[in-house]
Protein backbone atom coordinates (compact mmCIF):
# COMPACT_ATOMS: atom_id res chain seq x y z
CA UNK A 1 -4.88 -16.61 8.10
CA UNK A 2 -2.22 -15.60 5.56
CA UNK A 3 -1.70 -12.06 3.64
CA UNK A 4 1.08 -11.93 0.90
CA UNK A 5 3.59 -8.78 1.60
CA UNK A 6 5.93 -7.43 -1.29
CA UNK A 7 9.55 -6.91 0.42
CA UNK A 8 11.84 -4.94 -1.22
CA UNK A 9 15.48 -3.96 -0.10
CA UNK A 10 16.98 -0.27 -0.24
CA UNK A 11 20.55 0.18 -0.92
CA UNK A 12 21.36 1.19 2.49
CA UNK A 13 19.88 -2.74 3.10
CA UNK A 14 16.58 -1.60 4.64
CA UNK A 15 13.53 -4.14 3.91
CA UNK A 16 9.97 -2.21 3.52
CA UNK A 17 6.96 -4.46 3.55
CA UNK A 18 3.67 -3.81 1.88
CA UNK A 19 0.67 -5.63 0.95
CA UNK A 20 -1.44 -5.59 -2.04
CA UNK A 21 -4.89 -6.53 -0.12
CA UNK A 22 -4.20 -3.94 2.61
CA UNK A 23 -2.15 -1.23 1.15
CA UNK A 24 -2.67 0.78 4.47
CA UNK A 25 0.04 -1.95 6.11
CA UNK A 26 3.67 -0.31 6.06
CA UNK A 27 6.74 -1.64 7.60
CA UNK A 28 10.28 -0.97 7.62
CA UNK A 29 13.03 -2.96 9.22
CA UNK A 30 17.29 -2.67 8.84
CA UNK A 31 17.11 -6.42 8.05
CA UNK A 32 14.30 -9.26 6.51
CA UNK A 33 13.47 -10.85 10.28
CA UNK A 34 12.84 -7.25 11.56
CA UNK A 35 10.46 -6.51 8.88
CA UNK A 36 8.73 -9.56 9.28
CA UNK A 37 7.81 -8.73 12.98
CA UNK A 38 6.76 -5.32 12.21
CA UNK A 39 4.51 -6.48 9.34
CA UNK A 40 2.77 -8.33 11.17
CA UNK A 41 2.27 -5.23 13.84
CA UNK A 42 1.75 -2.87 11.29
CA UNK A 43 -0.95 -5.61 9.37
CA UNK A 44 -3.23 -6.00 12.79
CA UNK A 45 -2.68 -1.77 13.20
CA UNK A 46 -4.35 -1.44 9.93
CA UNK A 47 -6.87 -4.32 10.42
CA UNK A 48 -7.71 -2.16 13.56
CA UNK A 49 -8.45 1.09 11.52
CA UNK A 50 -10.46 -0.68 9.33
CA UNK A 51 -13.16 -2.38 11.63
CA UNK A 52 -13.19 1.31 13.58
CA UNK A 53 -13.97 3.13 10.34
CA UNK A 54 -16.77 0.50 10.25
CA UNK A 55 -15.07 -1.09 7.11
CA UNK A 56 -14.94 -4.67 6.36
CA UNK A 57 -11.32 -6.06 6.11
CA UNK A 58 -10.51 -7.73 2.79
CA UNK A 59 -10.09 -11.23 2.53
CA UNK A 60 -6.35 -12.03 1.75
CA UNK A 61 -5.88 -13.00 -1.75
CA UNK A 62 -3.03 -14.87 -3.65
CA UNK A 63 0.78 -15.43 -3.47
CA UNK A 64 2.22 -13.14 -6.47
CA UNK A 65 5.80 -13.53 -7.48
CA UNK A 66 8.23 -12.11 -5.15
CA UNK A 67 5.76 -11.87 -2.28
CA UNK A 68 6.01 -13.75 1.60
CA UNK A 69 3.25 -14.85 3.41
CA UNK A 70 2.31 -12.47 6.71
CA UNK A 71 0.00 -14.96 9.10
CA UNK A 72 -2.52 -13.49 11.52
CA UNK A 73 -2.71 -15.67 14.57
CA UNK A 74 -5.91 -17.68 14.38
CA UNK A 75 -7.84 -15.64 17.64
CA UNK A 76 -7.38 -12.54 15.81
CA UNK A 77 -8.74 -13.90 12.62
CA UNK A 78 -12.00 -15.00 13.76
CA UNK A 79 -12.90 -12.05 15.86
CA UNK A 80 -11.95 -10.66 12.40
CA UNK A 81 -14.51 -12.70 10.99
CA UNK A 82 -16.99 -11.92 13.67
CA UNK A 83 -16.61 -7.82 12.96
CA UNK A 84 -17.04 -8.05 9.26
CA UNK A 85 -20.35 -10.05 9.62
CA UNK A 86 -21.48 -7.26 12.38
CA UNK A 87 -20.25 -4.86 9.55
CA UNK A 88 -22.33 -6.42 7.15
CA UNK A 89 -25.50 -6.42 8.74
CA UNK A 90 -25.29 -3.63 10.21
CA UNK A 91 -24.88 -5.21 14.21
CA UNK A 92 -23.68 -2.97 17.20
CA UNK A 93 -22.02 -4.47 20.13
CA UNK A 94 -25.11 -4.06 22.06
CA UNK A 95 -27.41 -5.57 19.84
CA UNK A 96 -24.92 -8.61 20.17
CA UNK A 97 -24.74 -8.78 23.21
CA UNK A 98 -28.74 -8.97 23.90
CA UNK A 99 -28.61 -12.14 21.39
CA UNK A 100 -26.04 -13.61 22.85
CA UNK A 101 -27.52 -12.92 26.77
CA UNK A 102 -24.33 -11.19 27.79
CA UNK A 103 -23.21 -7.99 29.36
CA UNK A 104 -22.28 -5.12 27.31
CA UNK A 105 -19.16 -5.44 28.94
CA UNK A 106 -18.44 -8.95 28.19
CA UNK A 107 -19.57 -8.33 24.07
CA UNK A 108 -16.23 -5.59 24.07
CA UNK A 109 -14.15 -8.03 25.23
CA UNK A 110 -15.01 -10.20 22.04
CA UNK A 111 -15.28 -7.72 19.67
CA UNK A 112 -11.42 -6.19 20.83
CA UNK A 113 -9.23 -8.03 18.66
CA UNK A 114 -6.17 -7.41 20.71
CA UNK A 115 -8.20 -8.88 23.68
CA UNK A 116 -7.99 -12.82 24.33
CA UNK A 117 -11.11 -14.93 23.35
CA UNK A 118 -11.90 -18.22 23.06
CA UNK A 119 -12.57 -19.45 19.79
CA UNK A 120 -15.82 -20.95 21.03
CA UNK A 121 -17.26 -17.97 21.94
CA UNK A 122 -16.50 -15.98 19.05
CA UNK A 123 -18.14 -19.14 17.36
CA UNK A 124 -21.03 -18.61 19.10
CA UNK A 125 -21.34 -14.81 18.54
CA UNK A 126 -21.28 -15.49 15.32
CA UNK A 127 -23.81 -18.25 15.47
CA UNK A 128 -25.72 -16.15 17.09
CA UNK A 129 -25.71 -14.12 14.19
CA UNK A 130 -26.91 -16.60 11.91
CA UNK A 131 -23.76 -17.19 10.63
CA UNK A 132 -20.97 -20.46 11.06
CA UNK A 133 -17.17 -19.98 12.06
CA UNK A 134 -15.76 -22.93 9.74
CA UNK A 135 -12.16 -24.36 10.17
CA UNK A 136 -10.78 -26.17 7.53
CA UNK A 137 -7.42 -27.56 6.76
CA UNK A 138 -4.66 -27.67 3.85
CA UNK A 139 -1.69 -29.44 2.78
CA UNK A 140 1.17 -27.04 2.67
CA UNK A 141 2.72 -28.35 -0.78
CA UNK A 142 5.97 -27.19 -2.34
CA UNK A 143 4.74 -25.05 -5.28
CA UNK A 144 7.13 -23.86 -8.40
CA UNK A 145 6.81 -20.02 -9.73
CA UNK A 146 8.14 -20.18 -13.32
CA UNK A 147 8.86 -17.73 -15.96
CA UNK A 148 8.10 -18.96 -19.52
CA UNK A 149 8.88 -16.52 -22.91
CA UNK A 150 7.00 -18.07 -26.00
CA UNK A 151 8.33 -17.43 -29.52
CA UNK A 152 7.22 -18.28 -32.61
CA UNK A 153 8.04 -21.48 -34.10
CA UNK A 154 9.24 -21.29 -37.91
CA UNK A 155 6.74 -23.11 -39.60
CA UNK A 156 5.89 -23.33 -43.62
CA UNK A 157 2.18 -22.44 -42.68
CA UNK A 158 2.89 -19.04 -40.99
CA UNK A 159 0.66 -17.18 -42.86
CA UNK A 160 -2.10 -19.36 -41.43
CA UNK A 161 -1.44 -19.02 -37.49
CA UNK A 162 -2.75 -15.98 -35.39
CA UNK A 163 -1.06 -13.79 -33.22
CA UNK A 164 1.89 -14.95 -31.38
CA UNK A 165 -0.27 -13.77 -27.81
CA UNK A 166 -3.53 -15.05 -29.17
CA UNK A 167 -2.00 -18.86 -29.57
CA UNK A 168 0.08 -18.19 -26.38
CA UNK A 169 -3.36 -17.40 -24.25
CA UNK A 170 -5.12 -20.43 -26.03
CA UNK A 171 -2.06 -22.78 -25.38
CA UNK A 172 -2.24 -21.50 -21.78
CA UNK A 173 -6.44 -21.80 -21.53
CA UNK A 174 -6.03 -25.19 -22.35
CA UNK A 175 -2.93 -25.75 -20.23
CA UNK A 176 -4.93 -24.98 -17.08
CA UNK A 177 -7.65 -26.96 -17.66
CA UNK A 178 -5.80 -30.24 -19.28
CA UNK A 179 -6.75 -33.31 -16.84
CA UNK A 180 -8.63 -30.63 -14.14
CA UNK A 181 -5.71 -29.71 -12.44
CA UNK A 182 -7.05 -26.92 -10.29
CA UNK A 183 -3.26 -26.59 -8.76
CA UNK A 184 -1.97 -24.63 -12.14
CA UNK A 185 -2.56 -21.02 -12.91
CA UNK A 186 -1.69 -18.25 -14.47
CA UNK A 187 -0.36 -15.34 -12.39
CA UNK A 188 1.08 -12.66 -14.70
CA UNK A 189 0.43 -12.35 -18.78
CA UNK A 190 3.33 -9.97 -20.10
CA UNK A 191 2.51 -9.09 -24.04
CA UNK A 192 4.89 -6.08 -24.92
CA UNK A 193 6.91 -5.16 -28.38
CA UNK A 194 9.93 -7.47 -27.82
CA UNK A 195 8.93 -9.47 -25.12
CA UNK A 196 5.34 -12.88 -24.35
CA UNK A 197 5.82 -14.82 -21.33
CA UNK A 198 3.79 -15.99 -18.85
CA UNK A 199 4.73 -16.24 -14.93
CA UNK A 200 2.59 -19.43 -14.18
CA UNK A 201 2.08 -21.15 -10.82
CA UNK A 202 1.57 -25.04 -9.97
CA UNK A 203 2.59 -28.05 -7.70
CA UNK A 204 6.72 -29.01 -7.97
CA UNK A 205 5.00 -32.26 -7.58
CA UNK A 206 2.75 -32.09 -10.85
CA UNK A 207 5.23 -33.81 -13.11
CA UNK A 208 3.47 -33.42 -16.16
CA UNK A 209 2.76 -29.53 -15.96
CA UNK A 210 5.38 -28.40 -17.65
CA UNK A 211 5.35 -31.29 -20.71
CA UNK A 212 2.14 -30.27 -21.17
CA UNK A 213 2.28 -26.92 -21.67
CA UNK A 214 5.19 -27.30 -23.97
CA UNK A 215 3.16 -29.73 -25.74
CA UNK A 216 0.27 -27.43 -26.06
CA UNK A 217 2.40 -24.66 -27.51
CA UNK A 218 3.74 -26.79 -29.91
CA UNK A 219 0.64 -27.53 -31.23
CA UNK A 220 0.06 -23.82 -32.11
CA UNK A 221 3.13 -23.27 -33.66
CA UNK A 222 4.96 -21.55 -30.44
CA UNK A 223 8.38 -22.50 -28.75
CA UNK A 224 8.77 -22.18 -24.89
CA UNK A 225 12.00 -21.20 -22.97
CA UNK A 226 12.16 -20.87 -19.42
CA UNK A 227 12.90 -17.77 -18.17
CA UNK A 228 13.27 -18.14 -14.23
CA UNK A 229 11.61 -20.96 -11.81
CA UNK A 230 11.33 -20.67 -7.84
CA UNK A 231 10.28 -23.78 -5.78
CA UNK A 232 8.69 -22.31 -2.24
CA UNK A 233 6.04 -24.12 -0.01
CA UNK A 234 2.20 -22.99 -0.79
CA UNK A 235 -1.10 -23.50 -0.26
C-alpha cells in the first residue's frame, strides 16, 4: 500500500517528510534517501498509535503535486486491514481467536503488525470475520502533473460570457468527462485577483488530453497557457 508524503528541504539541506492522510507521521533526514527510510519508520510508528488508541487508520488517498509515494510492505498492510475491521465491529483479540479456534497467544501474533504473518492467515482472520482480504493489481503508468493559467479570450461578445472561473470550471467539467476518461482529474482549482489555473492530472500517454481541454476552453471564450508540467510514474 502507498501513502503520499510532502518533502520539503531546509536551507541547511535537511528533508522533513509529512503526510496529509496521517499527519501524526514526522521524519527528518540530512539528505532525500535518509528521509525516505525514516518515513517509512515513522509512518508504521504512527500506524501503531493509531490501532492502540483503538482508531481505525485512514485509507491513503491521492498523489498531490509535489508529493512521493511512502509504500507499506504488503504483511503490514493486511494485518492493517485485519485491525480496522476488529475496530469496526467492535472485535477483541480474544473474541478472534475463539472464531478462528486458536490460542490467545497465537491471535497476538496476528494482530502485532511488526510480527511476521502469513498472508493466508490474516485472510482467514478476516474471513472469519465475515469479511474478504482482496488483492488486486495495477498498471504503474507514467502520469503528467500540469499547470494550466486560463485567460480570457478577446472576443466581440464579451458582454455575453460569464465569469472567467465559471467558464474555466465548466470547460474543465466537461474536460474530465469528454470520451470517459476516468485517468484525468482535477487536483488543485486556484481562483485569486490576478491569477485561474488549474493543476490537472492524467496519463502522458492520453494524447488527446491536452487538445481537448484547449479545445473546450476555446469554446467558452478562454485561452490556456501552460504553466509547469511533471511526467512521474502513477497509479
Amino acid at each position: 500500500m502507498r501513502y503520499p508524503a510532502k518533502f520539503s528541504e531546509d536551507a541547511k539541506g535537511n528533508v522533513h517528510v509529512t503526510f496529509r492522510d496521517i499527519p501524526e507521521a514526522i521524519a527528518n533526514g540530512d539528505c532525500e534517501d535518509s528521509a525516505i527510510f525514516l518515513a517509512g519508520e515513522a509512518l508504521v510508528c504512527a500506524i501503531k498509535n493509531h490501532l492502540q488508541s483503538k482508531r481505525a487508520v485512514p485509507m491513503p488517498s491521492g498523489l498531490m503535486e509535489g508529493e512521493k509515494i511512502i509504500e507499506i510492505h504488503l504483511q503490514t498492510w493486511s494485518k492493517i486491514l485485519l485491525l480496522n475491521e476488529m475496530i469496526k465491529q467492535k472485535v477483541k483479540p480474544a473474541e478472534l481467536a475463539r472464531k478462528m479456534n486458536l490460542s490467545p497467544q497465537s491471535v497476538n501474533r496476528i494482530v502485532d503488525i511488526s510480527h511476521p504473518t502469513k498472508i493466508e492467515t490474516t485472510y482467514d482472520a478476516l474471513k472469519s470475520l465475515d469479511s474478504l482480504l482482496c488483492l488486486s493489481t495495477e498498471s504503474a503508468t507514467t502520469v503528467s502533473l500540469t499547470r494550466w493559467q486560463f485567460i480570457r479570450a478577446e472576443t466581440p461578445f464579451s458582454y455575453h460570457v460569464q465569469r472567467p472561473s465559471t467558464d474555466a470550471v465548466n470547460a474543465l467539467f466537461r474536460w474530465q468527462n469528454k470520451g470517459g476518461n476516468s485517468s484525468r482529474r482535477l487536483e488543485k482549482f486556484i481562483d485569486e485577483d490576478d491569477k485561474l489555473e488549474a493543476i490537472l492530472y492524467c496519463a502522458a500517454n492520453d494524447q488527446t488530453a491536452w487538445s481537448d481541454l484547449k479545445q473546450e476552453c476555446e469554446n467558452l471564450c478562454l485561452r490556456l497557457e501552460k504553466v509547469e508540467e511533471k511526467i512521474g510514474m502513477g497509479c
